[in-house]
Short mmCIF file of C-alpha atoms in Angstrom, two decimals:
data_model
loop_
_atom_site.label_atom_id
_atom_site.label_comp_id
_atom_site.label_asym_id
_atom_site.label_seq_id
_atom_site.Cartn_x
_atom_site.Cartn_y
_atom_site.Cartn_z
CA UNK F 1 4.94 12.90 29.97
CA UNK F 2 6.11 9.34 29.24
CA UNK F 3 7.19 7.07 32.09
CA UNK F 4 10.79 7.11 33.23
CA UNK F 5 12.70 3.84 32.98
CA UNK F 6 12.21 3.32 36.72
CA UNK F 7 8.46 3.83 36.45
CA UNK F 8 8.28 1.40 33.54
CA UNK F 9 10.12 -1.25 35.57
CA UNK F 10 7.81 -0.66 38.56
CA UNK F 11 4.67 -1.45 36.57
CA UNK F 12 4.36 -4.71 38.46
CA UNK F 13 4.70 -6.64 35.19
CA UNK F 14 1.85 -4.77 33.53
CA UNK F 15 3.41 -4.90 30.08
CA UNK F 16 0.35 -6.10 28.17
CA UNK F 17 -1.63 -3.19 26.76
CA UNK F 18 -5.16 -3.75 25.48
CA UNK F 19 -7.94 -1.24 25.01
CA UNK F 20 -5.92 1.56 26.59
CA UNK F 21 -5.07 -0.30 29.82
CA UNK F 22 -1.81 -1.80 31.08
CA UNK F 23 -2.41 -5.35 32.31
CA UNK F 24 -0.64 -8.35 33.81
CA UNK F 25 -0.78 -11.67 31.99
CA UNK F 26 -4.04 -13.54 32.43
CA UNK F 27 -2.06 -16.49 33.80
CA UNK F 28 0.04 -14.29 36.08
CA UNK F 29 3.22 -15.57 34.42
CA UNK F 30 6.28 -13.34 34.13
CA UNK F 31 9.66 -13.36 32.40
CA UNK F 32 12.99 -11.86 33.45
CA UNK F 33 14.78 -9.76 30.86
CA UNK F 34 18.54 -10.38 30.94
CA UNK F 35 21.31 -7.94 30.16
CA UNK F 36 23.42 -9.88 27.61
CA UNK F 37 26.55 -8.04 28.76
CA UNK F 38 26.53 -9.86 32.11
CA UNK F 39 23.63 -12.33 31.96
CA UNK F 40 21.88 -10.63 34.89
CA UNK F 41 18.15 -9.78 35.00
CA UNK F 42 17.32 -6.09 34.96
CA UNK F 43 13.59 -6.03 34.16
CA UNK F 44 10.53 -8.25 34.48
CA UNK F 45 7.66 -8.38 31.98
CA UNK F 46 4.36 -10.20 31.71
CA UNK F 47 4.49 -13.55 29.93
CA UNK F 48 1.29 -13.47 27.90
CA UNK F 49 -0.39 -16.38 26.14
CA UNK F 50 -3.34 -17.05 23.83
CA UNK F 51 -5.86 -15.49 26.22
CA UNK F 52 -3.93 -12.23 26.29
CA UNK F 53 -3.64 -12.27 22.51
CA UNK F 54 -7.41 -12.74 22.20
CA UNK F 55 -8.02 -9.81 24.54
CA UNK F 56 -5.72 -7.51 22.57
CA UNK F 57 -7.22 -8.52 19.22
CA UNK F 58 -10.73 -7.87 20.57
CA UNK F 59 -9.64 -4.37 21.62
CA UNK F 60 -8.08 -3.69 18.22
CA UNK F 61 -11.15 -5.05 16.43
CA UNK F 62 -13.49 -2.83 18.44
CA UNK F 63 -11.29 0.22 17.84
CA UNK F 64 -11.29 -0.43 14.10
CA UNK F 65 -14.98 -1.29 13.69
CA UNK F 66 -16.42 1.23 16.14
CA UNK F 67 -13.71 3.83 16.75
CA UNK F 68 -12.73 7.00 14.93
CA UNK F 69 -9.14 6.23 13.91
CA UNK F 70 -9.84 4.52 10.56
CA UNK F 71 -12.00 7.49 9.55
CA UNK F 72 -9.64 10.16 10.85
CA UNK F 73 -8.45 12.41 7.99
CA UNK F 74 -5.01 11.57 6.67
CA UNK F 75 -3.59 14.96 7.63
CA UNK F 76 -4.60 14.38 11.26
CA UNK F 77 -3.08 10.89 11.28
CA UNK F 78 0.09 12.40 9.83
CA UNK F 79 0.18 15.07 12.52
CA UNK F 80 0.02 12.40 15.22
CA UNK F 81 2.88 10.46 13.64
CA UNK F 82 4.99 13.62 13.62
CA UNK F 83 4.23 14.16 17.31
CA UNK F 84 5.43 10.62 17.98
CA UNK F 85 8.67 11.37 16.12
CA UNK F 86 9.21 14.46 18.26
CA UNK F 87 8.63 12.44 21.44
CA UNK F 88 11.13 9.82 20.29
CA UNK F 89 13.80 12.48 19.84
CA UNK F 90 12.90 14.01 23.20
CA UNK F 91 13.47 10.60 24.84
CA UNK F 92 16.39 9.60 22.60
CA UNK F 93 18.91 9.13 25.39
CA UNK F 94 16.59 7.07 27.59
CA UNK F 95 15.40 4.87 24.75
CA UNK F 96 18.88 4.46 23.29
CA UNK F 97 20.17 3.29 26.65
CA UNK F 98 17.25 0.89 27.05
CA UNK F 99 17.89 -0.54 23.59
CA UNK F 100 21.58 -0.95 24.39
CA UNK F 101 20.94 -2.87 27.61
CA UNK F 102 18.12 -4.95 26.15
CA UNK F 103 19.73 -5.99 22.84
CA UNK F 104 23.41 -5.73 23.79
CA UNK F 105 24.34 -3.20 21.12
CA UNK F 106 26.53 -0.18 21.75
CA UNK F 107 24.94 2.95 23.14
CA UNK F 108 25.77 4.84 19.96
CA UNK F 109 24.02 2.17 17.88
CA UNK F 110 21.02 2.47 20.19
CA UNK F 111 20.90 6.24 19.71
CA UNK F 112 21.15 5.90 15.93
CA UNK F 113 18.32 3.38 16.00
CA UNK F 114 16.06 5.90 17.75
CA UNK F 115 16.91 8.52 15.12
CA UNK F 116 15.97 6.03 12.40
CA UNK F 117 12.70 5.19 14.16
CA UNK F 118 11.81 8.90 14.25
CA UNK F 119 12.71 9.17 10.55
CA UNK F 120 10.33 6.30 9.73
CA UNK F 121 7.42 7.98 11.53
CA UNK F 122 8.13 11.28 9.79
CA UNK F 123 8.46 9.63 6.39
CA UNK F 124 5.10 7.83 6.55
CA UNK F 125 3.46 10.97 7.94
CA UNK F 126 4.68 12.95 4.94
CA UNK F 127 3.74 10.21 2.49
CA UNK F 128 0.14 9.85 3.61
CA UNK F 129 -0.42 13.60 4.06
CA UNK F 130 0.69 14.38 0.50
CA UNK F 131 -1.43 11.75 -1.24
CA UNK F 132 -4.31 12.47 -3.57
CA UNK F 133 -7.70 11.27 -2.28
CA UNK F 134 -7.97 8.65 -5.01
CA UNK F 135 -6.99 7.60 -8.53
CA UNK F 136 -9.54 8.58 -11.16
CA UNK F 137 -10.33 5.86 -13.69
CA UNK F 138 -11.54 6.94 -17.12
CA UNK F 139 -14.85 5.16 -17.69
CA UNK F 140 -15.34 6.62 -21.18
CA UNK F 141 -18.42 8.62 -20.22
CA UNK F 142 -18.99 12.04 -18.68
CA UNK F 143 -21.94 10.53 -16.81
CA UNK F 144 -19.70 8.21 -14.79
CA UNK F 145 -17.35 9.11 -11.97
CA UNK F 146 -14.97 6.21 -11.29
CA UNK F 147 -12.22 6.31 -8.68
CA UNK F 148 -9.96 3.85 -6.88
CA UNK F 149 -9.50 4.73 -3.21
CA UNK F 150 -7.24 3.19 -0.56
CA UNK F 151 -8.65 2.08 2.77
CA UNK F 152 -7.07 0.57 5.89
CA UNK F 153 -6.97 -3.18 5.86
CA UNK F 154 -8.21 -3.60 9.45
CA UNK F 155 -6.55 -5.26 12.46
CA UNK F 156 -2.84 -5.90 11.94
CA UNK F 157 -0.76 -8.41 13.89
CA UNK F 158 2.85 -7.21 13.96
CA UNK F 159 5.48 -9.73 15.09
CA UNK F 160 8.97 -8.26 15.46
CA UNK F 161 12.51 -9.67 16.01
CA UNK F 162 15.04 -9.26 18.79
CA UNK F 163 17.96 -7.72 16.93
CA UNK F 164 16.50 -4.27 16.11
CA UNK F 165 13.51 -4.21 18.46
CA UNK F 166 12.20 -0.67 18.06
CA UNK F 167 13.44 -0.05 14.53
CA UNK F 168 11.76 -3.15 13.11
CA UNK F 169 8.60 -2.36 15.08
CA UNK F 170 8.52 1.16 13.61
CA UNK F 171 8.75 -0.19 10.06
CA UNK F 172 5.43 -1.90 10.73
CA UNK F 173 3.67 0.39 13.22
CA UNK F 174 4.26 3.68 11.37
CA UNK F 175 2.72 2.60 8.02
CA UNK F 176 -0.04 0.67 9.77
CA UNK F 177 -1.10 3.80 11.66
CA UNK F 178 -0.59 6.08 8.66
CA UNK F 179 -3.02 3.92 6.69
CA UNK F 180 -5.63 4.06 9.48
CA UNK F 181 -5.33 0.54 10.89
CA UNK F 182 -5.37 -0.73 14.44
CA UNK F 183 -2.77 -3.24 15.59
CA UNK F 184 -1.46 -5.74 18.10
CA UNK F 185 2.32 -5.89 18.28
CA UNK F 186 4.22 -8.85 19.71
CA UNK F 187 7.85 -7.94 20.30
CA UNK F 188 10.47 -10.60 20.81
CA UNK F 189 10.24 -12.05 24.30
CA UNK F 190 13.99 -11.43 24.62
CA UNK F 191 14.00 -7.69 23.82
CA UNK F 192 10.54 -6.15 24.41
CA UNK F 193 11.35 -3.07 26.47
CA UNK F 194 11.59 -0.26 23.90
CA UNK F 195 8.44 -1.45 22.12
CA UNK F 196 6.62 -1.26 25.44
CA UNK F 197 7.94 2.30 25.81
CA UNK F 198 6.71 3.20 22.31
CA UNK F 199 3.13 2.28 23.25
CA UNK F 200 3.34 4.90 26.00
CA UNK F 201 4.56 7.50 23.51
CA UNK F 202 1.71 6.73 21.12
CA UNK F 203 -0.78 7.34 23.93
CA UNK F 204 1.01 10.54 24.91
CA UNK F 205 0.78 11.72 21.32
CA UNK F 206 -2.99 11.31 21.43
CA UNK F 207 -3.64 7.96 19.76
CA UNK F 208 -7.12 6.74 20.77
CA UNK F 209 -7.38 3.81 23.17
CA UNK F 210 -7.51 0.41 21.51
CA UNK F 211 -5.68 1.43 18.35
CA UNK F 212 -2.26 0.33 19.66
CA UNK F 213 -2.05 -2.89 21.65
CA UNK F 214 0.90 -5.01 22.77
CA UNK F 215 1.24 -8.53 24.13
CA UNK F 216 4.57 -9.59 25.58
CA UNK F 217 5.16 -13.32 25.38
CA UNK F 218 6.66 -16.13 23.31
CA UNK F 219 6.12 -16.79 19.64
CA UNK F 220 4.77 -20.31 19.99
CA UNK F 221 1.77 -19.06 21.98
CA UNK F 222 1.18 -15.35 21.38
CA UNK F 223 2.63 -15.19 17.87
CA UNK F 224 0.91 -18.37 16.75
CA UNK F 225 -2.46 -17.18 18.04
CA UNK F 226 -2.14 -13.79 16.33
CA UNK F 227 -1.25 -15.45 13.03
CA UNK F 228 -4.29 -17.73 13.07
CA UNK F 229 -6.81 -15.37 14.71
CA UNK F 230 -9.95 -14.94 12.56
CA UNK F 231 -10.31 -11.27 13.57
CA UNK F 232 -6.82 -10.38 12.35
CA UNK F 233 -6.77 -9.09 8.77
CA UNK F 234 -3.00 -8.92 8.21
CA UNK F 235 0.02 -10.46 9.85
CA UNK F 236 3.49 -8.98 9.34
CA UNK F 237 6.40 -11.05 10.61
CA UNK F 238 10.14 -10.44 10.71
CA UNK F 239 12.30 -13.30 11.92
CA UNK F 240 13.68 -16.70 10.99
CA UNK F 241 12.67 -18.88 8.05
CA UNK F 242 11.26 -21.76 10.12
CA UNK F 243 9.03 -19.45 12.17
CA UNK F 244 8.01 -17.51 9.06
CA UNK F 245 6.77 -20.69 7.37
CA UNK F 246 4.69 -21.48 10.47
CA UNK F 247 3.19 -17.98 10.42
CA UNK F 248 2.20 -18.36 6.76
CA UNK F 249 0.67 -21.76 7.42
CA UNK F 250 -1.30 -20.47 10.40
CA UNK F 251 -2.61 -17.50 8.40
CA UNK F 252 -3.64 -19.54 5.35
CA UNK F 253 -7.01 -20.93 6.56
CA UNK F 254 -8.38 -17.39 7.05
CA UNK F 255 -6.70 -16.13 3.85
CA UNK F 256 -5.35 -13.09 5.65
CA UNK F 257 -2.70 -10.92 4.06
CA UNK F 258 0.83 -11.98 5.04
CA UNK F 259 4.11 -10.05 4.88
CA UNK F 260 7.30 -11.92 5.75
CA UNK F 261 10.91 -10.76 6.12
CA UNK F 262 12.96 -13.86 6.81
CA UNK F 263 16.60 -12.90 6.83
CA UNK F 264 19.45 -13.46 4.43
CA UNK F 265 22.88 -14.82 3.65
CA UNK F 266 24.26 -11.73 2.00
CA UNK F 267 27.26 -11.56 -0.36
CA UNK F 268 29.75 -8.72 -0.35
CA UNK F 269 31.61 -8.93 -3.67
CA UNK F 270 34.98 -7.17 -3.90
CA UNK F 271 36.66 -6.75 -7.29
CA UNK F 272 40.40 -6.15 -7.47
CA UNK F 273 39.99 -2.74 -9.14
CA UNK F 274 38.25 -1.44 -5.98
CA UNK F 275 41.56 -2.05 -4.17
CA UNK F 276 43.86 -0.49 -6.76
CA UNK F 277 44.70 2.51 -4.56
CA UNK F 278 45.60 2.57 -0.86
CA UNK F 279 42.47 4.59 -0.14
CA UNK F 280 40.27 2.18 -2.09
CA UNK F 281 41.79 -0.85 -0.40
CA UNK F 282 41.38 0.62 3.09
CA UNK F 283 37.77 1.62 2.40
CA UNK F 284 36.82 -1.81 1.05
CA UNK F 285 38.38 -3.54 4.08
CA UNK F 286 36.72 -1.12 6.50
CA UNK F 287 33.32 -1.64 4.88
CA UNK F 288 33.76 -5.42 4.90
CA UNK F 289 34.26 -5.20 8.67
CA UNK F 290 31.19 -2.97 8.98
CA UNK F 291 29.13 -5.30 6.80
CA UNK F 292 29.94 -8.36 8.87
CA UNK F 293 30.41 -7.23 12.46
CA UNK F 294 28.08 -4.32 13.24
CA UNK F 295 25.83 -5.38 16.14
CA UNK F 296 27.96 -8.54 16.40
CA UNK F 297 26.66 -9.73 13.04
CA UNK F 298 23.10 -9.97 14.37
CA UNK F 299 21.65 -8.20 11.34
CA UNK F 300 19.46 -9.76 8.65
CA UNK F 301 21.36 -7.79 5.99
CA UNK F 302 24.84 -8.54 7.38
CA UNK F 303 27.47 -8.99 4.69
CA UNK F 304 28.51 -12.33 6.16
CA UNK F 305 29.86 -13.74 2.86
CA UNK F 306 32.95 -11.96 1.56
CA UNK F 307 33.50 -12.91 -2.09
CA UNK F 308 36.81 -11.39 -3.12
CA UNK F 309 38.76 -11.53 -6.38
CA UNK F 310 41.57 -14.05 -6.16
CA UNK F 311 44.36 -11.65 -7.16
CA UNK F 312 43.84 -9.53 -4.01
CA UNK F 313 42.49 -12.22 -1.68
CA UNK F 314 45.62 -12.87 0.40
CA UNK F 315 46.37 -9.20 1.04
CA UNK F 316 42.72 -8.38 1.69
CA UNK F 317 42.11 -11.23 4.14
CA UNK F 318 45.35 -10.58 6.00
CA UNK F 319 44.39 -6.96 6.68
CA UNK F 320 40.77 -7.88 7.40
CA UNK F 321 41.82 -10.44 10.00
CA UNK F 322 44.33 -8.05 11.59
CA UNK F 323 41.69 -5.38 12.05
CA UNK F 324 38.99 -7.83 13.17
CA UNK F 325 41.32 -8.89 15.97
CA UNK F 326 41.50 -5.30 17.21
CA UNK F 327 37.74 -4.74 17.51
CA UNK F 328 37.02 -3.72 21.10
CA UNK F 329 34.40 -5.96 22.72
CA UNK F 330 32.47 -4.99 25.82
CA UNK F 331 29.32 -3.74 27.44
CA UNK F 332 27.62 -1.41 25.00
CA UNK F 333 27.38 1.42 27.51
CA UNK F 334 31.16 1.49 28.10
CA UNK F 335 33.20 4.21 26.37
CA UNK F 336 35.35 2.99 23.47
CA UNK F 337 33.51 -0.29 22.97
CA UNK F 338 32.94 -1.08 19.29
CA UNK F 339 31.02 -4.34 19.52
CA UNK F 340 28.71 -5.71 22.20
CA UNK F 341 27.71 -9.24 23.20
CA UNK F 342 25.40 -11.63 21.43
CA UNK F 343 21.82 -11.35 22.59
CA UNK F 344 21.69 -14.63 24.51
CA UNK F 345 23.68 -17.70 25.57
CA UNK F 346 21.65 -19.69 23.04
CA UNK F 347 22.76 -17.39 20.22
CA UNK F 348 26.41 -17.65 21.26
CA UNK F 349 26.20 -21.44 21.42
CA UNK F 350 24.70 -21.47 17.94
CA UNK F 351 27.57 -19.32 16.66
CA UNK F 352 30.15 -21.59 18.28
CA UNK F 353 28.57 -24.63 16.66
CA UNK F 354 28.72 -23.05 13.21
CA UNK F 355 32.39 -22.14 13.61
CA UNK F 356 33.23 -25.66 14.80
CA UNK F 357 31.46 -27.20 11.82
CA UNK F 358 33.27 -24.86 9.41
CA UNK F 359 36.67 -25.81 10.80
CA UNK F 360 35.76 -29.49 10.59
CA UNK F 361 34.82 -28.97 6.92
CA UNK F 362 38.16 -27.39 6.08
CA UNK F 363 37.81 -23.65 6.72
CA UNK F 364 40.92 -21.82 7.90
CA UNK F 365 40.56 -19.63 11.00
CA UNK F 366 42.18 -16.21 10.43
CA UNK F 367 40.90 -14.41 13.54
CA UNK F 368 38.55 -14.89 16.47
CA UNK F 369 36.80 -18.20 16.82
CA UNK F 370 36.53 -18.14 20.61
CA UNK F 371 35.12 -16.41 23.65
CA UNK F 372 37.27 -13.42 24.64
CA UNK F 373 39.18 -13.22 27.86
CA UNK F 374 37.17 -11.52 30.65
CA UNK F 375 37.81 -7.84 31.32
CA UNK F 376 36.19 -5.13 33.48
CA UNK F 377 34.09 -3.97 30.53
CA UNK F 378 33.49 -7.58 29.44
CA UNK F 379 32.28 -9.81 32.30
CA UNK F 380 32.83 -13.54 31.96
CA UNK F 381 29.10 -14.04 32.46
CA UNK F 382 28.30 -11.96 29.36
CA UNK F 383 27.56 -13.53 25.99
CA UNK F 384 30.64 -12.28 24.13
CA UNK F 385 32.28 -13.89 21.09
CA UNK F 386 35.22 -12.62 19.12
CA UNK F 387 34.72 -11.34 15.55
CA UNK F 388 35.67 -14.35 13.44
CA UNK F 389 37.12 -14.56 9.92
CA UNK F 390 37.00 -17.97 8.19
CA UNK F 391 39.09 -18.27 5.03
CA UNK F 392 39.11 -20.95 2.29
CA UNK F 393 35.36 -21.44 2.49
CA UNK F 394 33.18 -23.08 -0.17
CA UNK F 395 29.49 -23.46 -0.90
CA UNK F 396 29.15 -26.94 0.59
CA UNK F 397 29.85 -25.61 4.09
CA UNK F 398 26.88 -25.02 6.41
CA UNK F 399 28.44 -21.76 7.61
CA UNK F 400 28.30 -20.46 4.02
CA UNK F 401 24.78 -21.69 3.25
CA UNK F 402 22.92 -20.96 6.50
CA UNK F 403 22.28 -17.75 8.41
CA UNK F 404 24.55 -17.66 11.49
CA UNK F 405 23.38 -14.35 12.98
CA UNK F 406 26.67 -13.90 14.78
CA UNK F 407 30.07 -12.23 14.25
CA UNK F 408 31.27 -14.70 11.61
CA UNK F 409 32.60 -13.75 8.16
CA UNK F 410 33.33 -16.39 5.53
CA UNK F 411 35.70 -15.79 2.61
CA UNK F 412 35.23 -17.18 -0.91
CA UNK F 413 37.19 -16.23 -4.03
CA UNK F 414 36.50 -15.76 -7.75
CA UNK F 415 38.45 -15.07 -10.93
CA UNK F 416 35.84 -13.74 -13.37
CA UNK F 417 32.80 -11.49 -13.24
CA UNK F 418 30.53 -14.37 -14.19
CA UNK F 419 31.96 -16.49 -11.39
CA UNK F 420 31.43 -13.67 -8.89
CA UNK F 421 27.77 -13.32 -9.88
CA UNK F 422 27.23 -17.08 -9.77
CA UNK F 423 28.67 -17.30 -6.25
CA UNK F 424 26.68 -14.31 -5.01
CA UNK F 425 23.42 -15.75 -6.35
CA UNK F 426 24.11 -19.28 -5.13
CA UNK F 427 21.94 -18.99 -2.04
CA UNK F 428 18.37 -19.80 -1.02
CA UNK F 429 18.09 -16.26 0.31
CA UNK F 430 17.98 -13.01 -1.61
CA UNK F 431 17.82 -10.11 0.82
CA UNK F 432 20.83 -7.86 0.17
CA UNK F 433 24.30 -7.72 -1.31
CA UNK F 434 27.21 -5.40 -1.98
CA UNK F 435 29.47 -4.78 -5.00
CA UNK F 436 32.86 -3.06 -4.79
CA UNK F 437 34.44 -1.86 -8.03
CA UNK F 438 35.84 1.29 -9.61
CA UNK F 439 34.33 0.30 -12.99
CA UNK F 440 30.92 1.99 -13.32
CA UNK F 441 29.84 -0.31 -16.14
CA UNK F 442 30.74 -3.41 -14.16
CA UNK F 443 28.93 -2.03 -11.10
CA UNK F 444 25.69 -1.65 -13.07
CA UNK F 445 26.03 -5.03 -14.78
CA UNK F 446 26.67 -6.96 -11.59
CA UNK F 447 24.02 -5.12 -9.59
CA UNK F 448 21.52 -5.87 -12.34
CA UNK F 449 22.33 -9.57 -12.28
CA UNK F 450 22.19 -10.06 -8.52
CA UNK F 451 18.97 -11.67 -7.26
CA UNK F 452 18.75 -9.68 -4.05
CA UNK F 453 16.18 -7.15 -2.87
CA UNK F 454 18.78 -4.47 -2.07
CA UNK F 455 22.16 -4.04 -3.76
CA UNK F 456 24.71 -1.55 -2.44
CA UNK F 457 27.48 -0.37 -4.75
CA UNK F 458 30.66 0.78 -2.98
CA UNK F 459 28.81 0.88 0.34
CA UNK F 460 27.08 -1.47 2.77
CA UNK F 461 24.14 -1.26 5.20
CA UNK F 462 22.54 2.18 4.57
CA UNK F 463 18.79 2.20 4.12
CA UNK F 464 16.42 4.95 3.09
CA UNK F 465 12.87 5.24 4.45
CA UNK F 466 11.78 6.29 0.95
CA UNK F 467 13.12 3.09 -0.61
CA UNK F 468 11.63 -0.40 -0.43
CA UNK F 469 13.05 -3.17 1.73
CA UNK F 470 12.41 -6.82 0.95
CA UNK F 471 13.96 -9.83 -0.65
CA UNK F 472 13.79 -12.64 -3.15
CA UNK F 473 13.60 -16.38 -2.52
CA UNK F 474 13.47 -17.46 1.10
CA UNK F 475 14.14 -13.93 2.31
CA UNK F 476 10.38 -13.49 2.35
CA UNK F 477 7.43 -11.82 0.66
CA UNK F 478 6.12 -8.27 0.84
CA UNK F 479 7.90 -4.96 1.20
CA UNK F 480 8.63 -2.54 4.02
CA UNK F 481 9.49 1.16 3.78
CA UNK F 482 8.70 3.37 0.80
CA UNK F 483 5.28 3.60 -0.90
CA UNK F 484 5.17 -0.20 -1.12
CA UNK F 485 5.49 -0.38 2.66
CA UNK F 486 2.37 1.74 3.04
CA UNK F 487 0.56 -0.30 0.39
CA UNK F 488 1.05 -3.45 2.48
CA UNK F 489 -1.35 -2.00 5.07
CA UNK F 490 -4.09 -1.01 2.65
CA UNK F 491 -6.71 -2.47 0.40
CA UNK F 492 -8.08 -0.86 -2.74
CA UNK F 493 -11.72 -0.12 -3.39
CA UNK F 494 -13.20 0.82 -6.77
CA UNK F 495 -16.07 3.32 -6.42
CA UNK F 496 -18.13 3.58 -9.63
CA UNK F 497 -20.83 6.25 -9.63
CA UNK F 498 -23.32 6.55 -12.49
CA UNK F 499 -24.53 10.16 -12.53
CA UNK F 500 -27.34 9.43 -15.03
CA UNK F 501 -28.60 5.91 -14.38
CA UNK F 502 -30.82 4.29 -17.02
CA UNK F 503 -32.68 0.95 -17.11
CA UNK F 504 -30.78 -1.74 -18.99
CA UNK F 505 -33.84 -3.61 -20.31
CA UNK F 506 -31.98 -6.91 -20.50
CA UNK F 507 -34.82 -8.96 -19.08
CA UNK F 508 -38.47 -9.20 -20.00
CA UNK F 509 -41.04 -7.81 -17.60
#
């Protein structure tokens, strides 16, 4: 049986797991984990450094080179992943609550995250279990058997972000394990608790010691060491652009495989025909709110740029701002709360700075733009910020160009389809985007012209484990989810067998 929350907190800061053992940091350092709803500490974890990273990598290396997991049949690996999914659902309430307190999201969002994590484990279990043992290559001779087989890549360093702690970890851990790899995961130092809990569930499911390892600690020490470590074969990083560039640079001297997901500045394009009926108008407004403000906008795929056709702009923005002002802010565990706090005081200060710069550059504030008044469900010490709508924005504004990662929605307008596409593509990022129209032909045309890794038509935010997730431009390289997500954690080997070998007689002798 997995630990209860109380048992996990009583581990005496043993939150580093290497070779099957829970350990304190080699330095003895610790970090308090704060509840963003009130700024108060509610857990303490080990603050690892390079020495702890080295220890975890050594354990993963030994488990890969000398252990049984890489050679375990795919059907057995799949069975373990399914057991993990069952354990996640068993502990859904506990883990959802932990995710809510750690990341500040609502309890319902935390529960949905756990469901999605279980779905990811089940998907990769089914994918690897159903695969053929190899791809036969026609060598043009009955005397030759030629096949391409897939093998695990080795030791994987998995560096995950703070906004969706367990979900983003599962997008890396599930395919890594399905492929037969061992790994070291470094969760965000701000929100590590559910990833720590997952390591317990993996052990409970029967994963051999040393296959799954975790080091809690900051990116500039633990993350940097994992990225450069010569015994790491792959590094997968989800986070900000600046940190992602550093990861790629650190990995380059050892020519290890690198997968990067670096965020986005995602357009949500609304054509007037989508708003031609009351139902269509209400749906488009509702989805624009969902795109921008779910999890307080702390989502890499957030639809933070509303690009709306000029003929409906005034009516659309007026209703959008009215409804944004009614979003109920508070502690995620409180009944009726629709939006929680930002994850940290630093993140709120960053959001405030972006809003101030936008107003100085000429944006018009339609709603929000300040810290809310304190309330019983919303302590003054919490990191709350009102959902903010900024109208009359243009591409020269920082708030339009750069990723805010807060509850801020900018509004731009267009008159023609070509102008809408040009605005949507005018970004260094290319992660995701949305298109709203009742014209099926236009929907296909615009979606085809958008340079973004995911395009939603008349929807925003859903993802499918079977699909691929990734972006263009500075949104990163590599893919997660789907068959491509599994391929990231594999290497191909060509096995050529000559059944009737003959001398070639090319050389004298």
